[in-house]
Amino acid sequence: MILAILKKQGWLKALLAIIGCGCLLSGCGFRTINQTVKGEFAQSSVIPLPTVQALGKGFSATQELVGNFQGKENPLLFQLESDGSKLVMVGLTSIGHRLITLEYQQEKLSAELSPLLPEQLKADYLLSDFLLAFANVKAIKSAFNGSAYQVAETAQDDIHTRIIYNKSKPIIEIKYDHADPWRATVQLKHLVYGYSLQIKTIEKQLL
């Protein structure tokens, strides 16, 4: 239902309507987060990340994400928009409630998270997983330069694999069934924290 509204009305207008309804139903109460995702913060809390430019030209996209942790699946619909320098990600439930809004620009992350989300769900990890899966590998290598992290890619039998290492130990494995991540079903497995994500891009348009 949400996807049909987004396609019919245009995603931004539709999201504003959906978000407004969600606030009325839930009372909002979002917690706001502002973080830096490079430098000391990145070394201590999250993998160093490439900039938005690593995603290429400006675009809007709709993605289905299914997270799995300890056998429990949680689906989300994400609407994304980038102008080439800023990335906005909005996560909605299947009935249209906004749970997550992320904005990433110039190495700064701002986020609003619904109180319905567990405390252990970190905005920087959501951003990190997305960028590591969809940014070009050259930009990821550049972001990792001087850190303990490395990235490697392989391809076999139409399955493309990207592995993130920390001090030569694999920590994240990402598999694609297409050479273009935006056309693939993306399977991301975090080998340290024990969760996995399946991401499918339903629609993508260049701006």
PDB file of C-alpha atoms in Angstrom:
ATOM      1  CA  MET A   1       0.000   0.000   0.000  1.00  0.00           C
ATOM      2  CA  ILE A   2       2.770   2.440   0.930  1.00  0.00           C
ATOM      3  CA  LEU A   3       4.661   1.779  -2.284  1.00  0.00           C
ATOM      4  CA  ALA A   4       1.545   2.441  -4.365  1.00  0.00           C
ATOM      5  CA  ILE A   5       1.055   5.803  -2.632  1.00  0.00           C
ATOM      6  CA  LEU A   6       4.700   6.725  -3.138  1.00  0.00           C
ATOM      7  CA  LYS A   7       4.541   5.960  -6.850  1.00  0.00           C
ATOM      8  CA  LYS A   8       1.257   7.763  -7.379  1.00  0.00           C
ATOM      9  CA  GLN A   9       1.893  10.972  -5.413  1.00  0.00           C
ATOM     10  CA  GLY A  10       5.651  11.374  -5.571  1.00  0.00           C
ATOM     11  CA  TRP A  11       7.739  10.105  -2.713  1.00  0.00           C
ATOM     12  CA  LEU A  12       8.396  13.318  -0.779  1.00  0.00           C
ATOM     13  CA  LYS A  13       4.767  14.460  -0.718  1.00  0.00           C
ATOM     14  CA  ALA A  14       3.596  10.982   0.175  1.00  0.00           C
ATOM     15  CA  LEU A  15       6.154  10.599   2.929  1.00  0.00           C
ATOM     16  CA  LEU A  16       5.118  13.870   4.524  1.00  0.00           C
ATOM     17  CA  ALA A  17       1.521  12.665   4.571  1.00  0.00           C
ATOM     18  CA  ILE A  18       2.464   9.254   5.933  1.00  0.00           C
ATOM     19  CA  ILE A  19       4.793  10.711   8.560  1.00  0.00           C
ATOM     20  CA  GLY A  20       2.092  13.118   9.709  1.00  0.00           C
ATOM     21  CA  CYS A  21      -0.366  10.274  10.179  1.00  0.00           C
ATOM     22  CA  GLY A  22       2.262   8.218  11.981  1.00  0.00           C
ATOM     23  CA  CYS A  23       2.962  11.047  14.424  1.00  0.00           C
ATOM     24  CA  LEU A  24      -0.723  11.415  15.214  1.00  0.00           C
ATOM     25  CA  LEU A  25      -1.016   7.707  15.909  1.00  0.00           C
ATOM     26  CA  SER A  26       2.173   7.250  17.905  1.00  0.00           C
ATOM     27  CA  GLY A  27       2.665  10.636  19.541  1.00  0.00           C
ATOM     28  CA  CYS A  28       6.122  10.863  17.960  1.00  0.00           C
ATOM     29  CA  GLY A  29       8.665  11.320  20.761  1.00  0.00           C
ATOM     30  CA  PHE A  30      11.585  10.666  18.417  1.00  0.00           C
ATOM     31  CA  ARG A  31      15.080  10.762  19.868  1.00  0.00           C
ATOM     32  CA  THR A  32      17.537  12.938  17.949  1.00  0.00           C
ATOM     33  CA  ILE A  33      21.158  11.959  17.339  1.00  0.00           C
ATOM     34  CA  ASN A  34      24.011  14.002  15.885  1.00  0.00           C
ATOM     35  CA  GLN A  35      27.269  12.196  15.208  1.00  0.00           C
ATOM     36  CA  THR A  36      30.520  12.492  13.301  1.00  0.00           C
ATOM     37  CA  VAL A  37      31.339   9.391  11.291  1.00  0.00           C
ATOM     38  CA  LYS A  38      35.028  10.006  10.740  1.00  0.00           C
ATOM     39  CA  GLY A  39      38.069  10.517  12.916  1.00  0.00           C
ATOM     40  CA  GLU A  40      38.091   9.538  16.592  1.00  0.00           C
ATOM     41  CA  PHE A  41      34.392   8.705  16.664  1.00  0.00           C
ATOM     42  CA  ALA A  42      34.689   6.422  13.659  1.00  0.00           C
ATOM     43  CA  GLN A  43      37.687   4.589  15.069  1.00  0.00           C
ATOM     44  CA  SER A  44      35.929   3.882  18.365  1.00  0.00           C
ATOM     45  CA  SER A  45      32.322   3.242  17.338  1.00  0.00           C
ATOM     46  CA  VAL A  46      31.886   2.537  13.662  1.00  0.00           C
ATOM     47  CA  ILE A  47      33.826   1.671  10.524  1.00  0.00           C
ATOM     48  CA  PRO A  48      35.268   4.716   8.680  1.00  0.00           C
ATOM     49  CA  LEU A  49      32.808   5.585   5.931  1.00  0.00           C
ATOM     50  CA  PRO A  50      33.044   7.069   2.442  1.00  0.00           C
ATOM     51  CA  THR A  51      31.237  10.290   1.627  1.00  0.00           C
ATOM     52  CA  VAL A  52      27.920  10.528  -0.198  1.00  0.00           C
ATOM     53  CA  GLN A  53      29.803  11.145  -3.456  1.00  0.00           C
ATOM     54  CA  ALA A  54      30.751   7.447  -3.398  1.00  0.00           C
ATOM     55  CA  LEU A  55      27.151   6.650  -4.385  1.00  0.00           C
ATOM     56  CA  GLY A  56      27.489   8.530  -7.669  1.00  0.00           C
ATOM     57  CA  LYS A  57      25.049  11.016  -9.158  1.00  0.00           C
ATOM     58  CA  GLY A  58      21.936  12.256  -7.361  1.00  0.00           C
ATOM     59  CA  PHE A  59      19.113   9.728  -7.166  1.00  0.00           C
ATOM     60  CA  SER A  60      15.907   8.708  -5.438  1.00  0.00           C
ATOM     61  CA  ALA A  61      15.234   5.075  -4.619  1.00  0.00           C
ATOM     62  CA  THR A  62      12.874   2.768  -2.786  1.00  0.00           C
ATOM     63  CA  GLN A  63      14.221  -0.310  -1.028  1.00  0.00           C
ATOM     64  CA  GLU A  64      12.790  -3.227   0.894  1.00  0.00           C
ATOM     65  CA  LEU A  65      14.933  -4.279   3.842  1.00  0.00           C
ATOM     66  CA  VAL A  66      14.462  -7.369   5.974  1.00  0.00           C
ATOM     67  CA  GLY A  67      16.620  -7.617   9.072  1.00  0.00           C
ATOM     68  CA  ASN A  68      17.184 -10.908  10.862  1.00  0.00           C
ATOM     69  CA  PHE A  69      18.549 -11.209  14.395  1.00  0.00           C
ATOM     70  CA  GLN A  70      18.320 -14.351  16.518  1.00  0.00           C
ATOM     71  CA  GLY A  71      15.760 -15.802  14.112  1.00  0.00           C
ATOM     72  CA  LYS A  72      13.412 -12.815  14.246  1.00  0.00           C
ATOM     73  CA  GLU A  73      12.706 -10.951  11.001  1.00  0.00           C
ATOM     74  CA  ASN A  74      11.881  -7.246  10.859  1.00  0.00           C
ATOM     75  CA  PRO A  75      10.844  -5.726   7.491  1.00  0.00           C
ATOM     76  CA  LEU A  76      11.191  -2.038   6.652  1.00  0.00           C
ATOM     77  CA  LEU A  77      10.539   0.064   3.582  1.00  0.00           C
ATOM     78  CA  PHE A  78      13.255   2.662   2.967  1.00  0.00           C
ATOM     79  CA  GLN A  79      12.968   5.739   0.792  1.00  0.00           C
ATOM     80  CA  LEU A  80      16.300   7.291  -0.130  1.00  0.00           C
ATOM     81  CA  GLU A  81      17.284  10.504  -1.842  1.00  0.00           C
ATOM     82  CA  SER A  82      20.720  11.925  -2.614  1.00  0.00           C
ATOM     83  CA  ASP A  83      21.684  15.137  -4.373  1.00  0.00           C
ATOM     84  CA  GLY A  84      25.289  13.981  -4.662  1.00  0.00           C
ATOM     85  CA  SER A  85      26.391  15.633  -1.420  1.00  0.00           C
ATOM     86  CA  LYS A  86      23.629  14.775   1.077  1.00  0.00           C
ATOM     87  CA  LEU A  87      21.890  11.455   1.655  1.00  0.00           C
ATOM     88  CA  VAL A  88      18.457  11.182   3.298  1.00  0.00           C
ATOM     89  CA  MET A  89      17.067   7.799   4.379  1.00  0.00           C
ATOM     90  CA  VAL A  90      13.541   7.364   5.758  1.00  0.00           C
ATOM     91  CA  GLY A  91      12.488   3.997   7.180  1.00  0.00           C
ATOM     92  CA  LEU A  92       8.792   3.082   7.393  1.00  0.00           C
ATOM     93  CA  THR A  93       6.893   0.130   8.787  1.00  0.00           C
ATOM     94  CA  SER A  94       4.591  -1.918   6.562  1.00  0.00           C
ATOM     95  CA  ILE A  95       1.629   0.206   7.732  1.00  0.00           C
ATOM     96  CA  GLY A  96       3.341   3.541   7.136  1.00  0.00           C
ATOM     97  CA  HIS A  97       4.725   4.531  10.534  1.00  0.00           C
ATOM     98  CA  ARG A  98       8.036   6.370  10.341  1.00  0.00           C
ATOM     99  CA  LEU A  99      10.676   4.701  12.485  1.00  0.00           C
ATOM    100  CA  ILE A 100      13.923   6.185  11.229  1.00  0.00           C
ATOM    101  CA  THR A 101      15.134   9.326   9.488  1.00  0.00           C
ATOM    102  CA  LEU A 102      18.846   9.645   8.693  1.00  0.00           C
ATOM    103  CA  GLU A 103      20.691  12.540   7.063  1.00  0.00           C
ATOM    104  CA  TYR A 104      24.349  12.176   6.117  1.00  0.00           C
ATOM    105  CA  GLN A 105      26.366  15.100   4.756  1.00  0.00           C
ATOM    106  CA  GLN A 106      30.027  16.130   4.960  1.00  0.00           C
ATOM    107  CA  GLU A 107      30.893  13.313   7.375  1.00  0.00           C
ATOM    108  CA  LYS A 108      28.061  14.335   9.725  1.00  0.00           C
ATOM    109  CA  LEU A 109      25.155  12.063  10.604  1.00  0.00           C
ATOM    110  CA  SER A 110      21.871  13.369  12.007  1.00  0.00           C
ATOM    111  CA  ALA A 111      19.163  10.903  12.937  1.00  0.00           C
ATOM    112  CA  GLU A 112      15.697  10.671  14.434  1.00  0.00           C
ATOM    113  CA  LEU A 113      14.765   7.268  15.823  1.00  0.00           C
ATOM    114  CA  SER A 114      11.327   6.214  16.995  1.00  0.00           C
ATOM    115  CA  PRO A 115      11.009   5.119  20.632  1.00  0.00           C
ATOM    116  CA  LEU A 116       9.501   1.924  19.232  1.00  0.00           C
ATOM    117  CA  LEU A 117      12.993   0.906  18.099  1.00  0.00           C
ATOM    118  CA  PRO A 118      15.276  -0.944  20.535  1.00  0.00           C
ATOM    119  CA  GLU A 119      18.128   1.052  22.073  1.00  0.00           C
ATOM    120  CA  GLN A 120      20.715  -1.289  20.549  1.00  0.00           C
ATOM    121  CA  LEU A 121      19.668  -0.247  17.035  1.00  0.00           C
ATOM    122  CA  LYS A 122      22.294   2.339  16.152  1.00  0.00           C
ATOM    123  CA  ALA A 123      21.858   4.946  13.426  1.00  0.00           C
ATOM    124  CA  ASP A 124      25.553   4.839  12.530  1.00  0.00           C
ATOM    125  CA  TYR A 125      25.381   1.078  11.935  1.00  0.00           C
ATOM    126  CA  LEU A 126      22.388   1.472   9.614  1.00  0.00           C
ATOM    127  CA  LEU A 127      24.247   4.096   7.612  1.00  0.00           C
ATOM    128  CA  SER A 128      27.433   2.033   7.638  1.00  0.00           C
ATOM    129  CA  ASP A 129      25.727  -1.107   6.320  1.00  0.00           C
ATOM    130  CA  PHE A 130      24.071   0.810   3.492  1.00  0.00           C
ATOM    131  CA  LEU A 131      27.225   2.623   2.375  1.00  0.00           C
ATOM    132  CA  LEU A 132      29.426  -0.467   2.598  1.00  0.00           C
ATOM    133  CA  ALA A 133      26.931  -2.351   0.423  1.00  0.00           C
ATOM    134  CA  PHE A 134      26.237   0.329  -2.211  1.00  0.00           C
ATOM    135  CA  ALA A 135      29.237   2.692  -2.368  1.00  0.00           C
ATOM    136  CA  ASN A 136      31.913   1.991  -4.962  1.00  0.00           C
ATOM    137  CA  VAL A 137      34.795  -0.081  -3.638  1.00  0.00           C
ATOM    138  CA  LYS A 138      37.436   2.497  -4.586  1.00  0.00           C
ATOM    139  CA  ALA A 139      35.819   5.052  -2.276  1.00  0.00           C
ATOM    140  CA  ILE A 140      35.582   2.490   0.527  1.00  0.00           C
ATOM    141  CA  LYS A 141      39.290   1.708   0.199  1.00  0.00           C
ATOM    142  CA  SER A 142      40.043   5.424   0.356  1.00  0.00           C
ATOM    143  CA  ALA A 143      37.956   5.806   3.532  1.00  0.00           C
ATOM    144  CA  PHE A 144      39.771   2.843   5.110  1.00  0.00           C
ATOM    145  CA  ASN A 145      43.213   4.249   4.312  1.00  0.00           C
ATOM    146  CA  GLY A 146      45.276   4.517   7.490  1.00  0.00           C
ATOM    147  CA  SER A 147      42.829   2.436   9.549  1.00  0.00           C
ATOM    148  CA  ALA A 148      42.710  -1.227  10.568  1.00  0.00           C
ATOM    149  CA  TYR A 149      40.025  -1.962   7.965  1.00  0.00           C
ATOM    150  CA  GLN A 150      40.307  -3.453   4.477  1.00  0.00           C
ATOM    151  CA  VAL A 151      37.838  -4.412   1.756  1.00  0.00           C
ATOM    152  CA  ALA A 152      38.108  -7.150  -0.871  1.00  0.00           C
ATOM    153  CA  GLU A 153      35.838  -8.238  -3.729  1.00  0.00           C
ATOM    154  CA  THR A 154      35.479 -11.549  -5.556  1.00  0.00           C
ATOM    155  CA  ALA A 155      33.104 -12.964  -8.180  1.00  0.00           C
ATOM    156  CA  GLN A 156      32.183 -16.579  -8.897  1.00  0.00           C
ATOM    157  CA  ASP A 157      29.240 -18.089 -10.790  1.00  0.00           C
ATOM    158  CA  ASP A 158      27.363 -14.779 -10.999  1.00  0.00           C
ATOM    159  CA  ILE A 159      27.684 -14.252  -7.226  1.00  0.00           C
ATOM    160  CA  HIS A 160      29.667 -11.175  -6.292  1.00  0.00           C
ATOM    161  CA  THR A 161      31.080 -10.956  -2.779  1.00  0.00           C
ATOM    162  CA  ARG A 162      32.436  -7.995  -0.832  1.00  0.00           C
ATOM    163  CA  ILE A 163      34.171  -8.686   2.487  1.00  0.00           C
ATOM    164  CA  ILE A 164      35.135  -6.110   5.104  1.00  0.00           C
ATOM    165  CA  TYR A 165      38.113  -6.986   7.305  1.00  0.00           C
ATOM    166  CA  ASN A 166      39.307  -5.585  10.611  1.00  0.00           C
ATOM    167  CA  LYS A 167      42.978  -6.413  11.239  1.00  0.00           C
ATOM    168  CA  SER A 168      42.729  -9.199   8.628  1.00  0.00           C
ATOM    169  CA  LYS A 169      39.675 -10.721  10.354  1.00  0.00           C
ATOM    170  CA  PRO A 170      36.463 -10.806   8.262  1.00  0.00           C
ATOM    171  CA  ILE A 171      33.681  -8.905  10.026  1.00  0.00           C
ATOM    172  CA  ILE A 172      31.092  -8.225   7.301  1.00  0.00           C
ATOM    173  CA  GLU A 173      30.207 -10.349   4.264  1.00  0.00           C
ATOM    174  CA  ILE A 174      28.043  -8.902   1.489  1.00  0.00           C
ATOM    175  CA  LYS A 175      26.791 -11.013  -1.422  1.00  0.00           C
ATOM    176  CA  TYR A 176      25.120  -9.811  -4.638  1.00  0.00           C
ATOM    177  CA  ASP A 177      23.393 -11.813  -7.374  1.00  0.00           C
ATOM    178  CA  HIS A 178      24.139  -9.066  -9.914  1.00  0.00           C
ATOM    179  CA  ALA A 179      27.248  -7.020 -10.668  1.00  0.00           C
ATOM    180  CA  ASP A 180      25.252  -3.814 -10.116  1.00  0.00           C
ATOM    181  CA  PRO A 181      24.282  -3.617  -6.403  1.00  0.00           C
ATOM    182  CA  TRP A 182      21.185  -1.574  -7.263  1.00  0.00           C
ATOM    183  CA  ARG A 183      19.867  -4.425  -9.436  1.00  0.00           C
ATOM    184  CA  ALA A 184      20.844  -7.176  -7.021  1.00  0.00           C
ATOM    185  CA  THR A 185      19.306  -8.857  -4.037  1.00  0.00           C
ATOM    186  CA  VAL A 186      21.887  -7.874  -1.448  1.00  0.00           C
ATOM    187  CA  GLN A 187      22.622 -10.230   1.433  1.00  0.00           C
ATOM    188  CA  LEU A 188      24.661  -8.596   4.209  1.00  0.00           C
ATOM    189  CA  LYS A 189      25.866 -10.660   7.162  1.00  0.00           C
ATOM    190  CA  HIS A 190      27.587  -9.088  10.156  1.00  0.00           C
ATOM    191  CA  LEU A 191      29.910 -11.798  11.421  1.00  0.00           C
ATOM    192  CA  VAL A 192      30.616 -10.061  14.748  1.00  0.00           C
ATOM    193  CA  TYR A 193      27.166  -8.899  15.849  1.00  0.00           C
ATOM    194  CA  GLY A 194      25.290 -11.864  14.405  1.00  0.00           C
ATOM    195  CA  TYR A 195      22.617 -10.094  12.364  1.00  0.00           C
ATOM    196  CA  SER A 196      21.851 -10.173   8.651  1.00  0.00           C
ATOM    197  CA  LEU A 197      20.097  -7.886   6.193  1.00  0.00           C
ATOM    198  CA  GLN A 198      18.420  -8.578   2.862  1.00  0.00           C
ATOM    199  CA  ILE A 199      18.033  -5.488   0.702  1.00  0.00           C
ATOM    200  CA  LYS A 200      16.143  -5.226  -2.587  1.00  0.00           C
ATOM    201  CA  THR A 201      15.940  -2.025  -4.599  1.00  0.00           C
ATOM    202  CA  ILE A 202      12.399  -1.725  -5.928  1.00  0.00           C
ATOM    203  CA  GLU A 203      12.934   1.460  -7.884  1.00  0.00           C
ATOM    204  CA  LYS A 204      15.772   3.903  -8.549  1.00  0.00           C
ATOM    205  CA  GLN A 205      15.750   7.116 -10.586  1.00  0.00           C
ATOM    206  CA  LEU A 206      18.545   9.562 -11.295  1.00  0.00           C
ATOM    207  CA  LEU A 207      17.820  13.175 -10.405  1.00  0.00           C
TER     208      LEU A 207
END
